[in-house]
Amino acid sequence: MSEQVSIQWFPGHMAKTRRLIKESLPLVDCVAEIIDARIPKSSRNPELDALCSSKPRIVLLNKIDLADPAITERWVEYIRKSGAMPLAVDCKSGRGLNKFLPLVKELLKDKIEQNARRGMSGKKIRVMVAGIPNCGKSTFINRMAGSKKLKAEDRPGVTRGTQWIDLGSGIEMMDTPGMLWPKFEDPTVGENLAFCGSVKDDVIDIELLARRLLETIAKTYPDFLRARYKLNGELPEEGAELLALVGRKRGMLISGGEVDTERASAVVLDEFRSGKIGRISLEKPDMTESGQ
Ligand code: G4P
């Protein structure tokens, strides 16, 4: 096995985002947390969890078109049991998004009834949208907003530059920048985030990342690798060997007949991220339960 990919990266704007979320929380009724359906555990920001623990939560499992459907179903159940409201979506095509507003209303039923009893039925319900970089937050916001314009508001107590979108049906949504946390305690979490493109490639050893990804897929979805890269029989366990095989099959050679591993790595990562290798889930709910 290759060594694990190490990522130590925490740009200053992440700390600023954390502050913005903390300051804006008292103004919202619930939080819609967007996570990546391929890595539902790694893409949940533990800091966001702690910050937002007092607010009702919708967890949007996004990019379901890229994830293993059977495993996504299990995650939906798992999240429901954990006390949050799950919704499986594909923001690129819009699949599942018609259920979002009804879900917000169901989640905040008591609050809406209370407002009505107090003669404040016109009071807007406010939802904060949060998630890690590249989880699809902009795609989600744009889909939900449709032709409605995002507006920056300077309300009392609201951090300047915060974006609010009126979705109609008495619901307003607040956008927040993508946020990561300072340290990935479990190196697998950092790796998963890098596989899925949530950590910028320029802070990572791309070849090592591609080798690790190939090792992972060879263990869990070997047939996808065989089909995509026309490989036969038993696959090697070593990522370096897998990468060399892929490069050779694709004719990515440099002078002397050696494989251009840099190019092969970029291809493997791109094909995984765009779903060309197959619908792959890198985490299962029982992995979380056993703490693996
Ligand atoms: P962010 O604001 O959270 O950083 O994420 P953003 O919406 O920019 O989405 C990041 C990438 O994920 C984009 O791809 C976007 O198209 C893609 N994406 C978002 N939701 C889904 C989904 O449900 N399914 C799939 N397959 N992809 C999704 P990109 O390659 O960076 O840009 P683009 O060329 O697709 O626009």
GROMACS .gro file of C-alpha atoms and ligand atoms in nm:
model
  328
    1MET     CA    1   0.000   0.000   0.000
    2SER     CA    2   0.112   0.356  -0.066
    3GLU     CA    3   0.169   0.585   0.230
    4GLN     CA    4  -0.134   0.798   0.317
    5VAL     CA    5  -0.175   1.143   0.170
    6SER     CA    6  -0.096   1.408   0.426
    7ILE     CA    7  -0.283   1.736   0.420
    8GLN     CA    8  -0.211   2.027   0.645
    9TRP     CA    9  -0.403   2.318   0.516
   10PHE     CA   10  -0.616   2.582   0.673
   11PRO     CA   11  -0.639   2.915   0.495
   12GLY     CA   12  -0.734   3.221   0.697
   13HIS     CA   13  -1.074   3.267   0.536
   14MET     CA   14  -1.192   2.942   0.696
   15ALA     CA   15  -1.163   3.096   1.043
   16LYS     CA   16  -1.352   3.399   0.912
   17THR     CA   17  -1.628   3.175   0.779
   18ARG     CA   18  -1.658   3.000   1.114
   19ARG     CA   19  -1.706   3.340   1.279
   20LEU     CA   20  -1.966   3.442   1.021
   21ILE     CA   21  -2.164   3.123   1.080
   22LYS     CA   22  -2.148   3.165   1.457
   23GLU     CA   23  -2.264   3.526   1.440
   24SER     CA   24  -2.546   3.457   1.196
   25LEU     CA   25  -2.687   3.147   1.365
   26PRO     CA   26  -2.920   3.331   1.606
   27LEU     CA   27  -3.097   3.475   1.301
   28VAL     CA   28  -3.192   3.147   1.139
   29ASP     CA   29  -3.451   2.882   1.226
   30CYS     CA   30  -3.270   2.582   1.083
   31VAL     CA   31  -2.956   2.475   0.904
   32ALA     CA   32  -2.935   2.293   0.570
   33GLU     CA   33  -2.603   2.114   0.568
   34ILE     CA   34  -2.485   1.994   0.228
   35ILE     CA   35  -2.263   1.688   0.227
   36ASP     CA   36  -2.114   1.471  -0.046
   37ALA     CA   37  -2.305   1.143  -0.089
   38ARG     CA   38  -1.981   0.962  -0.180
   39ILE     CA   39  -1.825   1.051   0.158
   40PRO     CA   40  -2.109   1.134   0.398
   41LYS     CA   41  -1.888   1.098   0.705
   42SER     CA   42  -1.576   1.279   0.582
   43SER     CA   43  -1.774   1.566   0.430
   44ARG     CA   44  -1.953   1.652   0.756
   45ASN     CA   45  -1.766   1.931   0.922
   46PRO     CA   46  -1.737   1.850   1.294
   47GLU     CA   47  -1.708   2.220   1.374
   48LEU     CA   48  -2.035   2.294   1.197
   49ASP     CA   49  -2.193   2.012   1.392
   50ALA     CA   50  -2.082   2.165   1.719
   51LEU     CA   51  -2.171   2.520   1.618
   52CYS     CA   52  -2.520   2.435   1.494
   53SER     CA   53  -2.618   2.174   1.751
   54SER     CA   54  -2.902   2.393   1.882
   55LYS     CA   55  -3.072   2.428   1.542
   56PRO     CA   56  -3.294   2.177   1.361
   57ARG     CA   57  -3.100   2.029   1.071
   58ILE     CA   58  -3.164   1.913   0.719
   59VAL     CA   59  -2.876   1.710   0.578
   60LEU     CA   60  -2.866   1.723   0.200
   61LEU     CA   61  -2.680   1.424   0.059
   62ASN     CA   62  -2.573   1.582  -0.268
   63LYS     CA   63  -2.417   1.428  -0.582
   64ILE     CA   64  -2.621   1.109  -0.549
   65ASP     CA   65  -2.571   1.060  -0.923
   66LEU     CA   66  -2.203   0.988  -0.844
   67ALA     CA   67  -2.261   0.764  -0.541
   68ASP     CA   68  -2.361   0.399  -0.505
   69PRO     CA   69  -2.745   0.411  -0.482
   70ALA     CA   70  -2.775   0.119  -0.236
   71ILE     CA   71  -2.526   0.280   0.002
   72THR     CA   72  -2.692   0.622  -0.028
   73GLU     CA   73  -3.019   0.461   0.085
   74ARG     CA   74  -2.844   0.329   0.394
   75TRP     CA   75  -2.699   0.674   0.468
   76VAL     CA   76  -3.043   0.830   0.442
   77GLU     CA   77  -3.168   0.592   0.711
   78TYR     CA   78  -2.858   0.645   0.922
   79ILE     CA   79  -2.893   1.023   0.917
   80ARG     CA   80  -3.263   0.999   0.995
   81LYS     CA   81  -3.188   0.781   1.298
   82SER     CA   82  -2.924   1.031   1.414
   83GLY     CA   83  -3.201   1.290   1.450
   84ALA     CA   84  -3.147   1.508   1.142
   85MET     CA   85  -3.377   1.525   0.840
   86PRO     CA   86  -3.202   1.366   0.538
   87LEU     CA   87  -3.268   1.449   0.174
   88ALA     CA   88  -3.088   1.275  -0.113
   89VAL     CA   89  -3.037   1.513  -0.406
   90ASP     CA   90  -2.856   1.568  -0.731
   91CYS     CA   91  -2.824   1.943  -0.758
   92LYS     CA   92  -2.675   1.921  -1.105
   93SER     CA   93  -2.995   1.776  -1.253
   94GLY     CA   94  -3.223   1.908  -0.978
   95ARG     CA   95  -3.339   1.559  -0.873
   96GLY     CA   96  -3.493   1.558  -0.524
   97LEU     CA   97  -3.490   1.935  -0.483
   98ASN     CA   98  -3.869   1.968  -0.510
   99LYS     CA   99  -3.883   1.804  -0.167
  100PHE     CA  100  -3.665   2.067   0.000
  101LEU     CA  101  -3.920   2.339   0.083
  102PRO     CA  102  -4.186   2.090   0.204
  103LEU     CA  103  -3.917   1.936   0.425
  104VAL     CA  104  -3.824   2.273   0.575
  105LYS     CA  105  -4.191   2.330   0.656
  106GLU     CA  106  -4.224   1.986   0.811
  107LEU     CA  107  -3.910   2.035   1.018
  108LEU     CA  108  -4.031   2.372   1.146
  109LYS     CA  109  -4.400   2.283   1.176
  110ASP     CA  110  -4.420   2.382   1.542
  111LYS     CA  111  -4.247   2.712   1.483
  112ILE     CA  112  -4.476   2.796   1.190
  113GLU     CA  113  -4.785   2.711   1.398
  114GLN     CA  114  -4.654   2.916   1.687
  115ASN     CA  115  -4.599   3.216   1.457
  116ALA     CA  116  -4.956   3.179   1.328
  117ARG     CA  117  -5.099   3.165   1.683
  118ARG     CA  118  -4.914   3.485   1.768
  119GLY     CA  119  -5.053   3.661   1.462
  120MET     CA  120  -4.714   3.651   1.289
  121SER     CA  121  -4.796   3.411   1.007
  122GLY     CA  122  -4.617   3.645   0.766
  123LYS     CA  123  -4.287   3.599   0.951
  124LYS     CA  124  -4.028   3.445   0.722
  125ILE     CA  125  -3.865   3.115   0.805
  126ARG     CA  126  -3.488   3.145   0.768
  127VAL     CA  127  -3.256   2.866   0.660
  128MET     CA  128  -2.878   2.878   0.673
  129VAL     CA  129  -2.705   2.679   0.398
  130ALA     CA  130  -2.362   2.548   0.490
  131GLY     CA  131  -2.114   2.290   0.369
  132ILE     CA  132  -1.753   2.217   0.286
  133PRO     CA  133  -1.593   2.357  -0.033
  134ASN     CA  134  -1.704   2.184  -0.354
  135CYS     CA  135  -2.002   2.009  -0.189
  136GLY     CA  136  -2.227   2.176  -0.448
  137LYS     CA  137  -2.354   2.463  -0.238
  138SER     CA  138  -2.351   2.718  -0.522
  139THR     CA  139  -2.522   2.472  -0.752
  140PHE     CA  140  -2.789   2.412  -0.485
  141ILE     CA  141  -2.842   2.783  -0.419
  142ASN     CA  142  -2.865   2.865  -0.789
  143ARG     CA  143  -3.115   2.585  -0.848
  144MET     CA  144  -3.332   2.688  -0.555
  145ALA     CA  145  -3.308   3.059  -0.635
  146GLY     CA  146  -3.395   3.009  -1.002
  147SER     CA  147  -3.436   3.355  -1.147
  148LYS     CA  148  -3.452   3.518  -0.804
  149LYS     CA  149  -3.159   3.743  -0.739
  150LEU     CA  150  -2.928   3.689  -0.448
  151LYS     CA  151  -2.910   4.002  -0.241
  152ALA     CA  152  -2.648   4.117   0.005
  153GLU     CA  153  -2.817   4.268   0.308
  154ASP     CA  154  -2.698   4.480   0.590
  155ARG     CA  155  -2.949   4.384   0.854
  156PRO     CA  156  -2.872   4.467   1.213
  157GLY     CA  157  -2.662   4.190   1.357
  158VAL     CA  158  -2.596   4.028   1.021
  159THR     CA  159  -2.238   4.019   0.906
  160ARG     CA  160  -2.190   4.242   0.606
  161GLY     CA  161  -2.187   4.063   0.276
  162THR     CA  162  -2.414   3.780   0.389
  163GLN     CA  163  -2.633   3.666   0.100
  164TRP     CA  164  -3.006   3.617   0.152
  165ILE     CA  165  -3.242   3.469  -0.102
  166ASP     CA  166  -3.619   3.486  -0.074
  167LEU     CA  167  -3.745   3.151  -0.202
  168GLY     CA  168  -4.113   3.242  -0.178
  169SER     CA  169  -4.354   3.030   0.032
  170GLY     CA  170  -4.239   3.231   0.335
  171ILE     CA  171  -3.886   3.092   0.332
  172GLU     CA  172  -3.557   3.279   0.310
  173MET     CA  173  -3.221   3.119   0.265
  174MET     CA  174  -2.881   3.243   0.377
  175ASP     CA  175  -2.565   3.145   0.194
  176THR     CA  176  -2.233   3.091   0.373
  177PRO     CA  177  -1.889   3.027   0.223
  178GLY     CA  178  -1.758   2.670   0.210
  179MET     CA  179  -1.584   2.575   0.533
  180LEU     CA  180  -1.324   2.316   0.629
  181TRP     CA  181  -1.181   2.260   0.975
  182PRO     CA  182  -0.822   2.307   1.091
  183LYS     CA  183  -0.707   1.950   1.138
  184PHE     CA  184  -0.814   1.617   0.993
  185GLU     CA  185  -0.770   1.393   1.297
  186ASP     CA  186  -0.822   1.085   1.082
  187PRO     CA  187  -0.596   1.094   0.772
  188THR     CA  188  -0.859   0.896   0.578
  189VAL     CA  189  -1.094   1.193   0.612
  190GLY     CA  190  -0.837   1.426   0.452
  191GLU     CA  191  -0.780   1.175   0.176
  192ASN     CA  192  -1.149   1.132   0.105
  193LEU     CA  193  -1.195   1.508   0.086
  194ALA     CA  194  -0.904   1.529  -0.157
  195PHE     CA  195  -1.037   1.240  -0.371
  196CYS     CA  196  -1.365   1.426  -0.410
  197GLY     CA  197  -1.203   1.762  -0.484
  198SER     CA  198  -1.287   1.944  -0.161
  199VAL     CA  199  -0.922   2.015  -0.083
  200LYS     CA  200  -0.741   2.201  -0.357
  201ASP     CA  201  -0.514   1.978  -0.566
  202ASP     CA  202  -0.225   2.225  -0.547
  203VAL     CA  203  -0.162   2.142  -0.180
  204ILE     CA  204  -0.152   1.766  -0.243
  205ASP     CA  205   0.081   1.512  -0.400
  206ILE     CA  206  -0.147   1.425  -0.692
  207GLU     CA  207   0.030   1.104  -0.785
  208LEU     CA  208   0.011   0.972  -0.432
  209LEU     CA  209  -0.356   1.070  -0.422
  210ALA     CA  210  -0.432   0.886  -0.747
  211ARG     CA  211  -0.245   0.577  -0.626
  212ARG     CA  212  -0.442   0.575  -0.301
  213LEU     CA  213  -0.770   0.623  -0.487
  214LEU     CA  214  -0.693   0.331  -0.719
  215GLU     CA  215  -0.607   0.109  -0.421
  216THR     CA  216  -0.937   0.201  -0.257
  217ILE     CA  217  -1.148   0.140  -0.566
  218ALA     CA  218  -0.964  -0.184  -0.644
  219LYS     CA  219  -1.074  -0.314  -0.306
  220THR     CA  220  -1.437  -0.204  -0.316
  221TYR     CA  221  -1.537  -0.174  -0.683
  222PRO     CA  222  -1.274  -0.379  -0.877
  223ASP     CA  223  -1.513  -0.446  -1.166
  224PHE     CA  224  -1.551  -0.075  -1.231
  225LEU     CA  225  -1.174  -0.042  -1.272
  226ARG     CA  226  -1.162  -0.350  -1.496
  227ALA     CA  227  -1.438  -0.217  -1.717
  228ARG     CA  228  -1.317   0.143  -1.738
  229TYR     CA  229  -0.951   0.068  -1.805
  230LYS     CA  230  -0.995  -0.268  -1.980
  231LEU     CA  231  -0.801  -0.461  -1.717
  232ASN     CA  232  -0.832  -0.837  -1.686
  233GLY     CA  233  -0.812  -1.078  -1.397
  234GLU     CA  234  -0.680  -1.015  -1.050
  235LEU     CA  235  -0.589  -0.650  -0.989
  236PRO     CA  236  -0.263  -0.563  -0.815
  237GLU     CA  237  -0.299  -0.425  -0.462
  238GLU     CA  238  -0.031  -0.161  -0.504
  239GLY     CA  239  -0.151   0.179  -0.624
  240ALA     CA  240   0.172   0.237  -0.818
  241GLU     CA  241   0.115  -0.081  -1.017
  242LEU     CA  242  -0.248   0.005  -1.079
  243LEU     CA  243  -0.155   0.353  -1.198
  244ALA     CA  244   0.107   0.210  -1.433
  245LEU     CA  245  -0.150  -0.033  -1.576
  246VAL     CA  246  -0.401   0.246  -1.634
  247GLY     CA  247  -0.137   0.467  -1.797
  248ARG     CA  248  -0.025   0.187  -2.027
  249LYS     CA  249  -0.380   0.096  -2.128
  250ARG     CA  250  -0.441   0.459  -2.215
  251GLY     CA  251  -0.113   0.489  -2.404
  252MET     CA  252   0.014   0.763  -2.172
  253LEU     CA  253   0.384   0.701  -2.223
  254ILE     CA  254   0.692   0.918  -2.216
  255SER     CA  255   1.020   0.864  -2.400
  256GLY     CA  256   1.172   0.529  -2.319
  257GLY     CA  257   0.827   0.370  -2.293
  258GLU     CA  258   0.772   0.466  -1.931
  259VAL     CA  259   0.428   0.561  -1.811
  260ASP     CA  260   0.355   0.931  -1.773
  261THR     CA  261   0.231   0.888  -1.417
  262GLU     CA  262   0.152   1.257  -1.375
  263ARG     CA  263  -0.090   1.250  -1.668
  264ALA     CA  264  -0.234   0.915  -1.564
  265SER     CA  265  -0.296   1.052  -1.212
  266ALA     CA  266  -0.483   1.354  -1.345
  267VAL     CA  267  -0.697   1.128  -1.565
  268VAL     CA  268  -0.783   0.888  -1.281
  269LEU     CA  269  -0.882   1.170  -1.046
  270ASP     CA  270  -1.085   1.349  -1.310
  271GLU     CA  271  -1.265   1.030  -1.415
  272PHE     CA  272  -1.349   0.943  -1.056
  273ARG     CA  273  -1.473   1.294  -0.976
  274SER     CA  274  -1.694   1.307  -1.283
  275GLY     CA  275  -1.839   0.961  -1.217
  276LYS     CA  276  -1.688   0.801  -1.530
  277ILE     CA  277  -1.538   0.512  -1.333
  278GLY     CA  278  -1.879   0.437  -1.187
  279ARG     CA  279  -2.113   0.530  -0.903
  280ILE     CA  280  -1.878   0.490  -0.612
  281SER     CA  281  -1.936   0.544  -0.239
  282LEU     CA  282  -1.617   0.560  -0.037
  283GLU     CA  283  -1.788   0.536   0.302
  284LYS     CA  284  -2.062   0.314   0.440
  285PRO     CA  285  -2.264   0.396   0.750
  286ASP     CA  286  -2.144   0.090   0.941
  287MET     CA  287  -1.785   0.218   0.904
  288THR     CA  288  -1.894   0.517   1.112
  289GLU     CA  289  -2.062   0.299   1.372
  290SER     CA  290  -1.753   0.089   1.425
  291GLY     CA  291  -1.541   0.404   1.435
  292GLN     CA  292  -1.331   0.294   1.139
  293G4P     P1  293  -1.946   2.477  -0.387
  293G4P     O1  294  -2.024   2.601  -0.411
  293G4P     O2  295  -1.997   2.399  -0.270
  293G4P     O3  296  -1.799   2.497  -0.381
  293G4P     O4  297  -1.970   2.378  -0.509
  293G4P     P2  298  -2.027   2.405  -0.656
  293G4P     O5  299  -2.173   2.429  -0.654
  293G4P     O6  300  -1.939   2.503  -0.725
  293G4P     O7  301  -2.005   2.260  -0.718
  293G4P     C1  302  -1.878   2.199  -0.725
  293G4P     C2  303  -1.876   2.102  -0.840
  293G4P     O8  304  -1.970   1.997  -0.813
  293G4P     C3  305  -1.921   2.163  -0.973
  293G4P     O9  306  -1.851   2.095  -1.075
  293G4P     C4  307  -2.067   2.126  -0.981
  293G4P    O10  308  -2.116   2.122  -1.113
  293G4P     C5  309  -2.063   1.987  -0.922
  293G4P     N1  310  -2.192   1.944  -0.865
  293G4P     C6  311  -2.272   2.009  -0.777
  293G4P     N2  312  -2.379   1.933  -0.745
  293G4P     C7  313  -2.366   1.818  -0.816
  293G4P     C8  314  -2.444   1.697  -0.826
  293G4P    O11  315  -2.548   1.678  -0.761
  293G4P     N3  316  -2.397   1.602  -0.911
  293G4P     C9  317  -2.281   1.616  -0.982
  293G4P     N4  318  -2.244   1.517  -1.062
  293G4P     N5  319  -2.206   1.726  -0.974
  293G4P    C10  320  -2.247   1.825  -0.891
  293G4P     P3  321  -1.734   2.159  -1.154
  293G4P    O12  322  -1.679   2.054  -1.242
  293G4P    O13  323  -1.641   2.227  -1.059
  293G4P    O14  324  -1.803   2.270  -1.234
  293G4P     P4  325  -1.905   2.256  -1.358
  293G4P    O15  326  -1.817   2.259  -1.475
  293G4P    O16  327  -1.979   2.129  -1.345
  293G4P    O17  328  -1.992   2.375  -1.341
   0.00000   0.00000   0.00000
